[in-house]
Amino acid sequence: MFQPLEPGSGPRVRVFLDDTPVDLPEGANLAAALLTAGFSPFRTTPVSGAPRLPFCMMGVCFDCLIEIDGIPNRQACLEQVRAGMRLRRQSGAANLEAAE
Amino acid sequence: MIDLAIIGAGPAGLAAAIEARALGLRVTLYDEQPGPGGQIYRDITRPRSDRSAAILGPDYLAGRPLAKAFLASGAGYQPRATVWRIAEDGLSFTAPEGGGDQAAARVLVATGAMERPFAVPGWTLPGVMTAGAAQIMLKTTGTAADGAVFVGTGPLLYLVACQYLDAGMTIAAILDTTTKGALLGAASHLPGALRRPGMLMKGLRMLRRLRRSGVPFHRGVTDVAFEGDQALSAVRWTSGGTAHRLECAHAFLHHGVIPNANMTMAARASHHWDKAQAAWVVDRDAEGRSSLPWLFVAGDGGGIAGAKAAALSGRIAARAIARDLDRGAPDSARLLRDYAAEVAIRPFLDRLYRPAPAFLAPQDDRTVICRCEEVTRGDLARAMQEGCPGPNQFKAFCRAGMGPCQGRMCGPTVVSIMSEISGRSPEDIGYYRIRMPVKPVTLAEVAGLPTERVDGRN
Ligand SMILES: Cc1cc2nc3c(=O)[nH]c(=O)nc-3n(C[C@H](O)[C@H](O)[C@H](O)COP(=O)(O)OP(=O)(O)OC[C@H]3O[C@@H](n4cnc5c(N)ncnc54)[C@H](O)[C@@H]3O)c2cc1C
Ligand code: FES
């Protein structure tokens, strides 16, 4: 488990993970905040349905793809936490080709 | 129309923008991160506690004045902007508030490096990530995971492990894959390394610290494999002639960094196989000119040389661009000398930390080499038996390289395996033909529409 080294002092805002409300630090890197909140997996793969979590955290591996506010295939490691975000786990079937 | 569009807000791009502004050029810098800094200085402008600053250390904090000078330079800045096309006429980008095109006389690619793919059985399991990713967790959210195993070789692996110790984290083990012959091979490059004794000492200090920390430190590690059903549960390896197994929930991998060359490849600039760095690298002259007159390259994206060299190469490129555009610039002799001194240690580091052949070209047929399409080493070996001659044909055989990462995570491994099996050189084998868009974009994004919903909820 990733854990904060220091108690967070900044404001937290409410987001929805597969419809469940969760409070995350506002403006934080979305992938890092979700990993720390224990959100797992981020997605399952289109080929075998295997679970995945962020691997590179810098935008090159695409293992952090999630649905944000109805738009699939967003790279969570390049996003920031905003109030009211609706986040959904992507299951294998989500059409990755749409993003090519 | 601006004079210069820069892609990448790491030390190379930031230094280039500052220099170009000082020379009177109209400049805009694009980066997909929310703030300046690139990989080494990720999230550098965020205020942080003394403790966090102490953990990340002076080499990280050195990015503060650079980021500040950039923000005060008068250069245009588009954070959260992903550039997906570059060409003679400028570039195209997507951004949350809507993307677009920017006409520019010159384009400077400063897109930096990525960690070399580390294809071993189980490396796709949740819980396995790169050491750089673990460091990004520290830099961006100040979070860390207890009981992790660090696997691989190279300065960044040792640096992140030391930062973990400074943060008071327990490390389950360090599995060092540096090859036994590496030190001997690197010894001949020692004279160059001694031109920067400070860097050499820093490396030695980190290693000594790790060895004395009480963390189990295994050397000469081979045959690494990760186990787990839905997530990582254990790592297996061989060292000292025996097989080992250790339960763990987190593993951080690192086998050095290689240039992120997709953009220069898609632009059709010429590239060469760099034997020492075992990677495809764009051809550039001492001032950063590529084979295309409108395209310049600075920083680790044009060959791994480190953050200080990246900043120097950014300034050098900015001056060359100003001269190209008849705007005049001071002579770069001094900067070029500093650059040469800075990179003198590289041949030593490249040799010492080059991953073992069995890691570059994994031997176990079950190893997933393409994370996106879950193509294995066995699939590649079979395709070759059936006559698949090169990386592009392999794409057609089993979609490797056709997923959203566009070959970034499998390309280097595919080239190494093909070279090993066929006995042909990597130069001869080539690489995937990379095309624009350099990152996946939707039709809406191509049309410049916003990617973030603005519907009053925020
Ligand atoms: C994860 C990671 C961590 C590292 N940590 C350290 C460290 O702690 N110490 C150290 O000495 N070295 C570190 N390095 C080595 C690093 O490569 C160099 O030290 C330095 O960051 C290189 O600077 P640069 O300016 O060339 O590129 P970078 O600093 O890598 O900056 C490149 C920038 O380009 C942006 N970019 C890339 N593609 C696009 C695109 N299509 N559109 C828009 N923007 C784009 C990226 O978001 C990034 O901000 C690290 C490398 C990696 C990969
Ligand atoms: S974690 Fe690799 S792209 Fe986001």
Coordinates of C-alpha atoms and ligand atoms in Angstrom, one line a residue:
Chain A
M1 CA 0.0 0.0 0.0
F2 CA 1.2 3.5 -0.8
Q3 CA 0.9 5.7 2.2
P4 CA 1.4 9.4 2.8
L5 CA 4.7 10.2 4.6
E6 CA 3.1 13.2 6.2
P7 CA -0.5 14.0 7.2
G8 CA -2.1 15.8 4.3
S9 CA -2.9 19.4 5.0
G10 CA -4.4 20.7 1.8
P11 CA -8.1 20.6 0.9
R12 CA -9.8 17.3 -0.2
V13 CA -12.5 17.1 -2.8
R14 CA -15.2 14.5 -3.5
V15 CA -14.9 12.3 -6.6
F16 CA -16.8 9.2 -7.5
L17 CA -15.1 5.9 -8.1
D18 CA -17.5 3.6 -10.0
D19 CA -20.3 5.7 -8.2
T20 CA -18.8 5.4 -4.7
P21 CA -17.9 8.8 -3.2
V22 CA -14.2 9.2 -2.2
D23 CA -12.4 12.3 -1.0
L24 CA -9.0 12.9 -2.6
P25 CA -6.4 15.7 -2.2
E26 CA -7.4 18.5 -4.6
G27 CA -5.0 19.0 -7.5
A28 CA -3.0 15.9 -6.8
N29 CA -1.8 13.6 -9.6
L30 CA -4.9 11.5 -10.2
A31 CA -3.1 8.1 -10.6
A32 CA -1.0 8.7 -7.5
A33 CA -4.1 9.7 -5.5
L34 CA -6.1 6.7 -6.7
L35 CA -3.2 4.3 -5.9
T36 CA -2.9 5.7 -2.5
A37 CA -6.7 5.4 -2.0
G38 CA -6.3 1.7 -2.8
F39 CA -8.2 1.8 -6.1
S40 CA -7.3 -1.5 -7.8
P41 CA -7.1 -2.4 -10.6
F42 CA -7.4 0.7 -12.8
R43 CA -8.4 -1.5 -15.7
T44 CA -8.5 -5.0 -17.1
T45 CA -6.8 -5.8 -20.4
P46 CA -8.8 -6.2 -23.7
V47 CA -7.0 -9.5 -24.6
S48 CA -7.0 -11.6 -21.4
G49 CA -8.9 -9.5 -18.9
A50 CA -5.8 -9.2 -16.7
P51 CA -5.8 -6.5 -14.0
R52 CA -3.5 -3.5 -14.4
L53 CA -2.2 -0.6 -12.3
P54 CA -0.1 2.4 -13.3
F55 CA 3.4 1.2 -14.3
C56 CA 5.4 4.2 -15.5
M57 CA 3.5 7.2 -14.0
M58 CA 4.9 9.4 -16.8
G59 CA 2.6 8.9 -19.7
V60 CA 4.3 6.2 -21.8
C61 CA 2.9 2.8 -20.7
F62 CA -0.9 3.5 -20.9
D63 CA -1.6 1.0 -18.1
C64 CA -3.4 3.8 -16.1
L65 CA -6.2 4.2 -18.6
I66 CA -9.6 5.0 -16.9
E67 CA -12.8 6.6 -17.8
I68 CA -13.2 10.2 -16.7
D69 CA -16.5 11.9 -16.9
G70 CA -17.7 9.5 -19.5
I71 CA -14.7 9.8 -21.7
P72 CA -12.7 6.5 -21.9
N73 CA -9.0 5.9 -22.3
R74 CA -7.7 8.9 -20.3
Q75 CA -4.2 8.6 -18.8
A76 CA -4.8 9.0 -15.1
C77 CA -1.1 9.7 -14.5
L78 CA -1.4 12.9 -16.6
E79 CA -4.5 14.1 -14.8
Q80 CA -5.2 16.0 -11.6
V81 CA -7.9 15.5 -9.0
R82 CA -10.9 17.9 -9.6
A83 CA -14.0 18.1 -7.5
G84 CA -16.9 16.0 -8.9
M85 CA -14.8 13.8 -11.3
R86 CA -16.7 10.6 -12.2
L87 CA -14.1 7.9 -12.6
R88 CA -14.8 4.4 -13.9
R89 CA -12.6 1.3 -14.1
Q90 CA -12.3 0.2 -17.7
S91 CA -12.9 -3.4 -18.3
G92 CA -11.2 -5.3 -21.2
A93 CA -14.1 -4.8 -23.5
A94 CA -13.7 -0.9 -23.6
N95 CA -12.8 -0.1 -27.1
L96 CA -9.2 0.8 -27.1
E97 CA -9.2 1.2 -30.8
A98 CA -11.3 4.3 -30.4
A99 CA -8.3 5.9 -28.9
E100 CA -5.9 5.1 -31.7
Chain B
M1 CA 3.6 32.3 -36.4
I2 CA 6.2 32.1 -33.7
D3 CA 9.9 31.5 -34.0
L4 CA 10.2 28.5 -31.9
A5 CA 7.9 25.8 -30.5
I6 CA 9.5 23.7 -27.8
I7 CA 8.0 20.3 -26.6
G8 CA 9.0 19.3 -23.1
A9 CA 9.4 21.3 -19.9
G10 CA 12.3 19.3 -18.4
P11 CA 15.7 20.9 -17.9
A12 CA 16.4 20.9 -21.7
G13 CA 13.2 22.6 -22.8
L14 CA 13.2 25.1 -19.9
A15 CA 16.8 26.1 -20.5
A16 CA 16.2 26.4 -24.2
A17 CA 13.1 28.6 -23.7
I18 CA 14.9 31.0 -21.3
E19 CA 17.9 31.3 -23.7
A20 CA 15.7 31.8 -26.7
R21 CA 13.7 34.5 -24.9
A22 CA 16.9 36.3 -23.9
L23 CA 17.9 36.3 -27.6
G24 CA 14.5 37.9 -28.5
L25 CA 12.8 34.9 -30.1
R26 CA 9.0 34.4 -29.8
V27 CA 8.8 31.0 -28.0
T28 CA 6.0 28.8 -26.8
L29 CA 6.7 25.6 -24.7
Y30 CA 4.3 22.7 -24.6
D31 CA 4.2 19.9 -22.0
E32 CA 1.7 17.4 -21.0
Q33 CA 2.4 17.8 -17.3
P34 CA 0.5 20.4 -15.2
G35 CA 3.7 22.2 -14.2
P36 CA 7.3 22.7 -15.4
G37 CA 10.1 20.4 -14.4
G38 CA 10.1 17.3 -16.7
Q39 CA 11.0 14.0 -15.1
I40 CA 13.9 14.9 -12.8
Y41 CA 12.2 18.0 -11.5
R42 CA 8.6 16.7 -11.4
D43 CA 6.2 18.9 -9.5
I44 CA 9.1 21.3 -8.6
T45 CA 6.9 24.4 -8.2
R46 CA 4.7 22.8 -5.6
P47 CA 5.5 24.1 -2.1
R48 CA 6.8 21.2 0.0
S49 CA 7.7 20.6 3.6
D50 CA 11.3 20.6 4.8
R51 CA 11.1 16.9 5.3
S52 CA 9.9 16.3 1.8
A53 CA 12.7 18.6 0.4
A54 CA 15.3 16.7 2.5
I55 CA 14.1 13.3 1.1
L56 CA 14.3 14.5 -2.5
G57 CA 17.6 16.2 -2.0
P58 CA 19.6 19.0 -3.5
D59 CA 19.8 17.6 -7.0
Y60 CA 16.0 17.8 -7.1
L61 CA 15.7 21.2 -5.5
A62 CA 18.3 22.5 -8.1
G63 CA 15.3 22.6 -10.5
R64 CA 13.6 25.4 -8.6
P65 CA 15.6 28.4 -9.9
L66 CA 15.3 27.0 -13.4
A67 CA 11.5 26.6 -13.3
K68 CA 11.3 30.1 -11.8
A69 CA 13.5 31.7 -14.4
F70 CA 11.4 30.0 -17.1
L71 CA 8.1 31.2 -15.7
A72 CA 9.6 34.8 -15.6
S73 CA 11.1 34.6 -19.1
G74 CA 8.1 35.7 -21.1
A75 CA 8.0 32.5 -23.0
G76 CA 4.5 31.2 -23.9
Y77 CA 3.6 28.1 -21.9
Q78 CA 0.9 25.5 -22.5
P79 CA 0.9 23.0 -19.7
R80 CA -1.3 19.9 -19.9
A81 CA -0.8 20.0 -23.6
T82 CA 0.0 16.8 -25.5
V83 CA 1.7 17.4 -28.8
W84 CA 0.6 14.7 -31.3
R85 CA 2.0 16.1 -34.5
I86 CA 5.1 18.1 -35.5
A87 CA 6.1 19.1 -39.0
E88 CA 7.8 21.8 -41.0
D89 CA 4.9 24.2 -40.4
G90 CA 4.8 23.7 -36.6
L91 CA 2.8 21.4 -34.3
S92 CA -0.6 20.2 -33.2
F93 CA -1.6 19.6 -29.6
T94 CA -4.5 18.5 -27.5
A95 CA -5.4 20.2 -24.2
P96 CA -8.2 20.0 -21.6
E97 CA -9.5 23.4 -22.6
G98 CA -9.2 22.6 -26.3
G99 CA -6.1 22.0 -28.5
G100 CA -5.1 23.4 -31.8
D101 CA -2.2 24.1 -34.2
Q102 CA 0.7 26.4 -33.7
A103 CA 2.7 27.6 -36.7
A104 CA 6.5 27.9 -35.9
A105 CA 9.7 28.5 -37.9
R106 CA 11.6 25.9 -35.8
V107 CA 10.5 23.0 -33.6
L108 CA 12.7 21.9 -30.6
V109 CA 12.0 18.4 -29.4
A110 CA 13.0 18.1 -25.7
T111 CA 10.8 15.1 -24.8
G112 CA 13.3 13.4 -22.6
A113 CA 13.8 9.8 -21.7
M114 CA 11.7 6.9 -20.5
E115 CA 12.8 3.9 -18.4
R116 CA 13.9 1.0 -20.5
P117 CA 11.3 -1.8 -20.7
F118 CA 12.1 -4.5 -18.2
A119 CA 10.3 -7.5 -19.7
V120 CA 10.4 -10.5 -17.3
P121 CA 7.6 -12.9 -16.4
G122 CA 5.0 -11.2 -14.3
W123 CA 6.1 -7.6 -14.9
T124 CA 2.5 -6.7 -15.8
L125 CA 1.1 -7.6 -12.4
P126 CA -0.4 -4.9 -10.2
G127 CA 2.2 -4.0 -7.6
V128 CA 5.1 -4.0 -10.1
M129 CA 6.1 -0.6 -11.3
T130 CA 9.2 1.2 -12.4
A131 CA 11.6 2.8 -9.9
G132 CA 11.0 6.1 -11.6
A133 CA 7.2 5.6 -11.0
A134 CA 7.9 5.1 -7.3
Q135 CA 9.9 8.3 -7.3
I136 CA 7.1 10.2 -9.0
M137 CA 4.8 9.0 -6.2
L138 CA 7.2 10.6 -3.8
K139 CA 7.6 13.8 -5.8
T140 CA 3.9 14.4 -6.6
T141 CA 1.9 13.1 -3.6
G142 CA 4.6 12.3 -1.0
T143 CA 3.5 8.7 -0.8
A144 CA 5.6 5.5 -0.5
A145 CA 5.1 1.8 0.0
D146 CA 6.7 -0.2 2.8
G147 CA 8.4 -3.6 2.1
A148 CA 9.1 -3.1 -1.6
V149 CA 11.8 -4.9 -3.5
F150 CA 14.0 -2.9 -5.8
V151 CA 15.2 -4.7 -8.9
G152 CA 17.7 -3.8 -11.6
T153 CA 20.7 -1.6 -12.1
G154 CA 21.7 2.0 -12.6
P155 CA 22.0 5.3 -10.7
L156 CA 18.2 6.0 -10.6
L157 CA 17.5 2.7 -8.9
Y158 CA 20.0 3.4 -6.1
L159 CA 18.9 7.0 -5.8
V160 CA 15.2 6.1 -5.3
A161 CA 16.2 3.4 -2.8
C162 CA 18.3 6.0 -0.9
Q163 CA 15.3 8.4 -1.0
Y164 CA 13.1 5.6 0.5
L165 CA 15.6 5.0 3.3
D166 CA 15.6 8.8 4.0
A167 CA 11.8 8.7 4.1
G168 CA 12.1 6.0 6.8
M169 CA 10.7 3.2 4.7
T170 CA 11.7 -0.4 5.0
I171 CA 13.0 -2.1 1.9
A172 CA 12.6 -5.8 1.7
A173 CA 15.6 -6.4 -0.6
I174 CA 17.7 -4.9 -3.4
L175 CA 18.2 -7.3 -6.3
D176 CA 21.1 -5.9 -8.2
T177 CA 21.3 -7.1 -11.8
T178 CA 24.6 -5.3 -12.6
T179 CA 26.6 -7.9 -14.5
K180 CA 29.8 -9.4 -13.1
G181 CA 31.9 -8.4 -16.1
A182 CA 30.5 -4.9 -16.2
L183 CA 32.9 -3.3 -13.8
L184 CA 35.9 -4.7 -15.7
G185 CA 34.4 -3.6 -19.0
A186 CA 33.7 -0.1 -17.6
A187 CA 37.2 0.2 -16.1
S188 CA 38.7 1.3 -19.5
H189 CA 36.3 4.3 -19.5
L190 CA 37.4 5.4 -16.0
P191 CA 39.7 8.2 -17.2
G192 CA 36.6 10.0 -18.7
A193 CA 34.6 9.4 -15.6
L194 CA 37.3 11.0 -13.5
R195 CA 36.7 14.3 -15.3
R196 CA 33.6 14.5 -13.1
P197 CA 34.8 12.9 -9.8
G198 CA 31.9 14.4 -8.0
M199 CA 29.4 12.3 -9.9
L200 CA 31.5 9.2 -9.4
M201 CA 31.7 9.8 -5.7
K202 CA 28.0 10.4 -5.4
G203 CA 27.3 7.0 -7.0
L204 CA 29.8 5.3 -4.7
R205 CA 28.3 7.0 -1.6
M206 CA 24.8 5.8 -2.6
L207 CA 26.0 2.2 -3.0
R208 CA 27.9 2.2 0.2
R209 CA 24.9 3.6 2.0
L210 CA 22.6 0.9 0.7
R211 CA 25.0 -1.9 1.5
R212 CA 25.5 -0.7 5.0
S213 CA 21.8 0.0 5.6
G214 CA 21.0 -3.6 6.6
V215 CA 18.7 -4.0 3.6
P216 CA 19.5 -7.5 2.0
F217 CA 21.5 -6.6 -1.0
H218 CA 21.8 -9.4 -3.6
R219 CA 24.4 -9.0 -6.4
G220 CA 24.7 -10.6 -9.8
V221 CA 20.9 -11.3 -9.9
T222 CA 19.5 -13.2 -12.9
D223 CA 16.3 -15.0 -13.9
V224 CA 13.9 -12.5 -12.2
A225 CA 10.2 -13.5 -12.3
F226 CA 7.2 -12.1 -10.5
E227 CA 4.4 -14.2 -9.2
G228 CA 0.8 -13.5 -8.3
D229 CA -2.7 -14.1 -9.3
Q230 CA -4.6 -10.8 -9.2
A231 CA -1.6 -8.9 -7.9
L232 CA 2.1 -9.3 -7.1
S233 CA 2.7 -11.8 -4.3
A234 CA 6.4 -12.8 -4.6
V235 CA 9.6 -12.4 -6.6
R236 CA 11.9 -15.2 -7.7
W237 CA 15.5 -14.8 -8.8
T238 CA 18.9 -16.5 -8.9
S239 CA 22.0 -15.1 -7.3
G240 CA 25.2 -16.6 -6.0
G241 CA 24.3 -19.9 -7.7
T242 CA 21.0 -20.4 -5.8
A243 CA 17.4 -19.8 -6.6
H244 CA 15.5 -17.5 -4.2
R245 CA 11.9 -16.5 -3.5
L246 CA 10.7 -13.6 -1.5
E247 CA 7.1 -12.6 -0.8
C248 CA 6.4 -8.9 -1.5
A249 CA 3.5 -6.7 -2.6
H250 CA 5.6 -4.0 -4.3
A251 CA 8.5 -4.3 -6.7
F252 CA 10.2 -1.3 -8.4
L253 CA 12.1 -2.1 -11.6
H254 CA 14.9 -0.1 -13.3
H255 CA 17.2 -0.9 -16.2
G256 CA 18.3 2.6 -17.1
V257 CA 16.7 5.2 -19.3
I258 CA 16.5 5.4 -23.1
P259 CA 15.5 8.3 -25.3
N260 CA 11.8 8.7 -25.9
A261 CA 12.3 8.7 -29.7
N262 CA 8.7 8.3 -31.0
M263 CA 8.3 12.0 -32.0
T264 CA 11.6 12.3 -33.9
M265 CA 10.9 9.0 -35.6
A266 CA 7.4 10.0 -36.6
A267 CA 8.9 13.2 -38.1
R268 CA 11.2 11.0 -40.2
A269 CA 14.4 12.4 -38.9
S270 CA 17.3 10.0 -39.3
H271 CA 18.3 7.8 -36.3
H272 CA 21.1 5.4 -35.5
W273 CA 21.5 2.4 -33.2
D274 CA 23.6 3.5 -30.2
K275 CA 25.5 0.4 -29.2
A276 CA 26.7 1.8 -25.9
Q277 CA 23.2 2.8 -24.8
A278 CA 21.6 -0.1 -26.6
A279 CA 18.9 2.1 -28.0
W280 CA 17.8 3.9 -31.2
V281 CA 18.8 7.6 -31.0
V282 CA 18.1 10.5 -33.3
D283 CA 21.0 11.9 -35.3
R284 CA 21.9 15.4 -34.1
D285 CA 25.0 17.6 -34.5
A286 CA 26.7 19.3 -31.6
E287 CA 24.2 22.1 -31.6
G288 CA 21.1 19.9 -31.7
R289 CA 20.3 20.0 -35.5
S290 CA 18.5 16.9 -36.7
S291 CA 18.6 15.7 -40.3
L292 CA 15.6 17.9 -40.9
P293 CA 16.3 21.7 -41.2
W294 CA 13.3 22.7 -39.1
L295 CA 13.8 20.2 -36.3
F296 CA 16.2 20.5 -33.4
V297 CA 16.6 18.1 -30.5
A298 CA 17.9 18.8 -26.9
G299 CA 18.2 16.8 -23.7
D300 CA 17.9 13.1 -23.0
G301 CA 15.5 12.6 -26.0
G302 CA 18.5 12.9 -28.2
G303 CA 20.7 10.5 -26.2
I304 CA 21.0 10.0 -22.4
A305 CA 23.4 12.5 -20.9
G306 CA 21.7 13.6 -17.6
A307 CA 19.9 16.7 -16.4
K308 CA 22.9 19.2 -16.4
A309 CA 23.9 18.2 -19.9
A310 CA 20.2 18.4 -20.9
A311 CA 20.0 22.1 -19.8
L312 CA 23.3 22.9 -21.6
S313 CA 22.1 21.2 -24.8
G314 CA 18.9 23.3 -24.6
R315 CA 20.8 26.5 -24.4
I316 CA 23.1 25.5 -27.2
A317 CA 20.2 24.5 -29.4
A318 CA 18.4 27.8 -28.7
R319 CA 21.5 29.8 -29.8
A320 CA 21.8 27.7 -33.0
I321 CA 18.2 28.3 -33.8
A322 CA 18.6 32.1 -33.2
R323 CA 21.5 32.1 -35.6
D324 CA 19.5 30.0 -38.1
L325 CA 16.8 32.6 -38.1
D326 CA 19.4 35.4 -38.6
R327 CA 18.7 36.8 -35.1
G328 CA 22.3 36.5 -33.9
A329 CA 23.5 34.7 -30.8
P330 CA 26.7 34.6 -28.8
D331 CA 29.3 32.0 -29.7
S332 CA 28.6 28.6 -28.0
A333 CA 32.2 27.4 -27.5
R334 CA 32.1 27.7 -23.8
L335 CA 28.8 25.9 -23.5
L336 CA 30.1 23.2 -25.8
R337 CA 33.1 22.7 -23.6
D338 CA 31.0 22.5 -20.4
Y339 CA 28.7 20.0 -22.2
A340 CA 31.7 17.8 -23.2
A341 CA 33.0 17.8 -19.6
E342 CA 29.5 16.9 -18.4
V343 CA 29.1 13.9 -20.7
A344 CA 32.6 12.5 -20.2
I345 CA 31.3 10.1 -17.5
R346 CA 28.7 8.6 -19.8
P347 CA 30.7 5.9 -21.5
F348 CA 31.7 4.6 -18.1
L349 CA 28.0 4.6 -16.8
D350 CA 26.7 3.2 -20.1
R351 CA 29.0 0.2 -19.9
L352 CA 28.7 -0.4 -16.1
Y353 CA 24.9 -0.3 -16.1
R354 CA 24.0 -1.8 -19.5
P355 CA 21.5 -4.6 -18.7
A356 CA 22.7 -8.2 -19.2
P357 CA 21.8 -9.6 -22.7
A358 CA 19.3 -12.0 -21.1
F359 CA 17.3 -9.0 -19.7
L360 CA 17.5 -7.1 -23.0
A361 CA 16.3 -10.1 -24.9
P362 CA 14.3 -12.3 -22.4
Q363 CA 14.7 -16.0 -22.8
D364 CA 11.5 -17.3 -21.2
D365 CA 8.8 -17.8 -23.8
R366 CA 6.0 -16.9 -21.4
T367 CA 7.4 -13.4 -20.9
V368 CA 4.9 -10.7 -22.1
I369 CA 6.9 -8.4 -24.3
C370 CA 4.0 -6.2 -25.5
R371 CA 2.0 -5.0 -22.5
C372 CA -0.8 -3.5 -24.5
E373 CA -1.6 -6.6 -26.7
E374 CA -0.2 -9.2 -24.3
V375 CA 2.1 -10.6 -26.9
T376 CA 4.8 -13.0 -25.5
R377 CA 8.4 -13.8 -26.4
G378 CA 7.0 -17.2 -27.6
D379 CA 4.7 -15.4 -30.0
L380 CA 7.6 -13.5 -31.5
A381 CA 9.9 -16.6 -31.7
R382 CA 7.0 -18.5 -33.5
A383 CA 6.4 -15.6 -35.9
M384 CA 10.1 -15.6 -36.8
Q385 CA 10.0 -19.3 -37.5
E386 CA 7.1 -18.6 -39.8
G387 CA 9.2 -16.1 -41.7
C388 CA 8.4 -12.8 -40.0
P389 CA 11.4 -10.7 -41.1
G390 CA 11.2 -7.5 -39.0
P391 CA 9.4 -5.4 -36.4
N392 CA 6.8 -4.0 -38.8
Q393 CA 5.8 -7.4 -40.1
F394 CA 5.6 -8.6 -36.5
K395 CA 2.9 -5.9 -35.9
A396 CA 0.8 -7.5 -38.6
F397 CA 1.5 -11.0 -37.2
C398 CA 0.3 -10.3 -33.7
R399 CA -0.5 -6.6 -33.2
A400 CA 2.6 -6.0 -31.0
G401 CA 3.2 -2.3 -31.1
M402 CA -0.3 -1.5 -32.2
G403 CA -1.8 -0.8 -28.8
P404 CA -2.1 2.7 -27.3
C405 CA 1.5 2.9 -26.2
Q406 CA 2.5 2.8 -29.8
G407 CA 5.4 0.4 -29.3
R408 CA 7.1 2.4 -26.6
M409 CA 7.0 -0.5 -24.1
C410 CA 7.8 -3.3 -26.5
G411 CA 9.9 -1.9 -29.4
P412 CA 13.3 -2.1 -27.7
T413 CA 12.6 -5.7 -26.5
V414 CA 11.3 -6.8 -29.9
V415 CA 14.5 -5.5 -31.6
S416 CA 16.7 -7.2 -29.1
I417 CA 15.0 -10.6 -29.4
M418 CA 14.9 -10.5 -33.2
S419 CA 18.6 -9.6 -33.2
E420 CA 19.4 -12.5 -30.8
I421 CA 17.4 -15.1 -32.7
S422 CA 18.4 -14.1 -36.2
G423 CA 22.0 -13.1 -35.4
R424 CA 21.4 -9.9 -37.4
S425 CA 22.4 -6.5 -35.9
P426 CA 19.8 -4.1 -34.5
E427 CA 20.8 -1.6 -37.2
D428 CA 19.8 -4.2 -39.8
I429 CA 16.6 -5.1 -38.0
G430 CA 15.4 -1.5 -37.7
Y431 CA 12.4 -0.4 -35.7
Y432 CA 8.7 0.0 -35.9
R433 CA 7.6 2.6 -38.5
I434 CA 6.2 5.3 -36.1
R435 CA 3.6 7.6 -37.5
M436 CA 1.7 10.7 -36.3
P437 CA -0.3 11.0 -34.2
V438 CA 2.6 10.4 -31.7
K439 CA 0.0 9.9 -29.0
P440 CA -3.5 8.4 -29.4
V441 CA -6.0 11.2 -30.1
T442 CA -9.7 11.0 -30.7
L443 CA -11.4 12.7 -33.7
A444 CA -12.8 15.3 -31.3
E445 CA -9.3 16.1 -30.2
V446 CA -8.1 16.4 -33.7
A447 CA -10.8 18.9 -34.2
G448 CA -9.4 20.9 -31.3
L449 CA -12.4 20.2 -28.9
P450 CA -11.9 20.3 -25.2
T451 CA -11.1 16.9 -23.5
E452 CA -12.5 17.9 -20.1
R453 CA -16.2 18.2 -19.5
V454 CA -17.3 21.6 -18.3
D455 CA -20.8 21.1 -17.2
G456 CA -21.1 23.1 -14.0
R457 CA -20.3 20.2 -11.7
N458 CA -16.9 21.6 -10.9
Ligands
LIG1 C1 10.8 8.7 -14.4 C2 12.2 9.3 -14.4 C3 12.7 9.8 -13.3 C4 14.0 10.4 -13.3 N1 14.5 10.9 -12.2 C5 15.8 11.4 -12.2 C6 16.4 11.9 -11.0 O1 15.8 11.9 -9.9 N2 17.7 12.4 -11.1 C7 18.4 12.4 -12.3 O2 19.5 12.9 -12.3 N3 17.8 12.0 -13.4 C8 16.5 11.5 -13.4 N4 16.0 11.0 -14.6 C9 16.8 11.1 -15.8 C10 16.2 12.2 -16.7 O3 16.1 11.6 -18.0 C11 17.1 13.4 -16.8 O4 17.9 13.7 -15.7 C12 16.3 14.7 -17.2 O5 15.0 14.7 -16.7 C13 16.3 14.8 -18.7 O6 15.8 16.1 -19.0 P1 15.1 16.4 -20.4 O7 14.8 17.9 -20.3 O8 15.8 15.9 -21.5 O9 13.7 15.6 -20.3 P2 12.6 15.4 -19.2 O10 12.9 15.9 -17.9 O11 12.2 13.9 -19.3 O12 11.3 16.2 -19.8 C14 10.6 15.9 -20.9 C15 9.2 16.5 -20.9 O13 8.6 16.3 -22.1 C16 7.2 16.1 -21.9 N5 6.7 15.4 -23.1 C17 7.1 14.2 -23.6 N6 6.4 13.9 -24.7 C18 5.4 14.9 -24.9 C19 4.4 15.2 -25.8 N7 4.1 14.3 -26.8 N8 3.6 16.3 -25.6 C20 3.9 17.1 -24.6 N9 4.9 16.9 -23.7 C21 5.6 15.8 -23.8 C22 7.2 15.3 -20.6 O14 5.9 15.5 -20.0 C23 8.3 15.8 -19.8 O15 7.9 16.8 -18.9 C24 14.7 10.4 -14.6 C25 14.1 9.9 -15.7 C26 12.9 9.3 -15.7 C27 12.3 8.7 -16.9
FES2 S1 1.1 5.0 -15.7 FE1 2.1 4.7 -17.6 S2 0.9 6.0 -18.9 FE2 0.1 6.4 -17.0

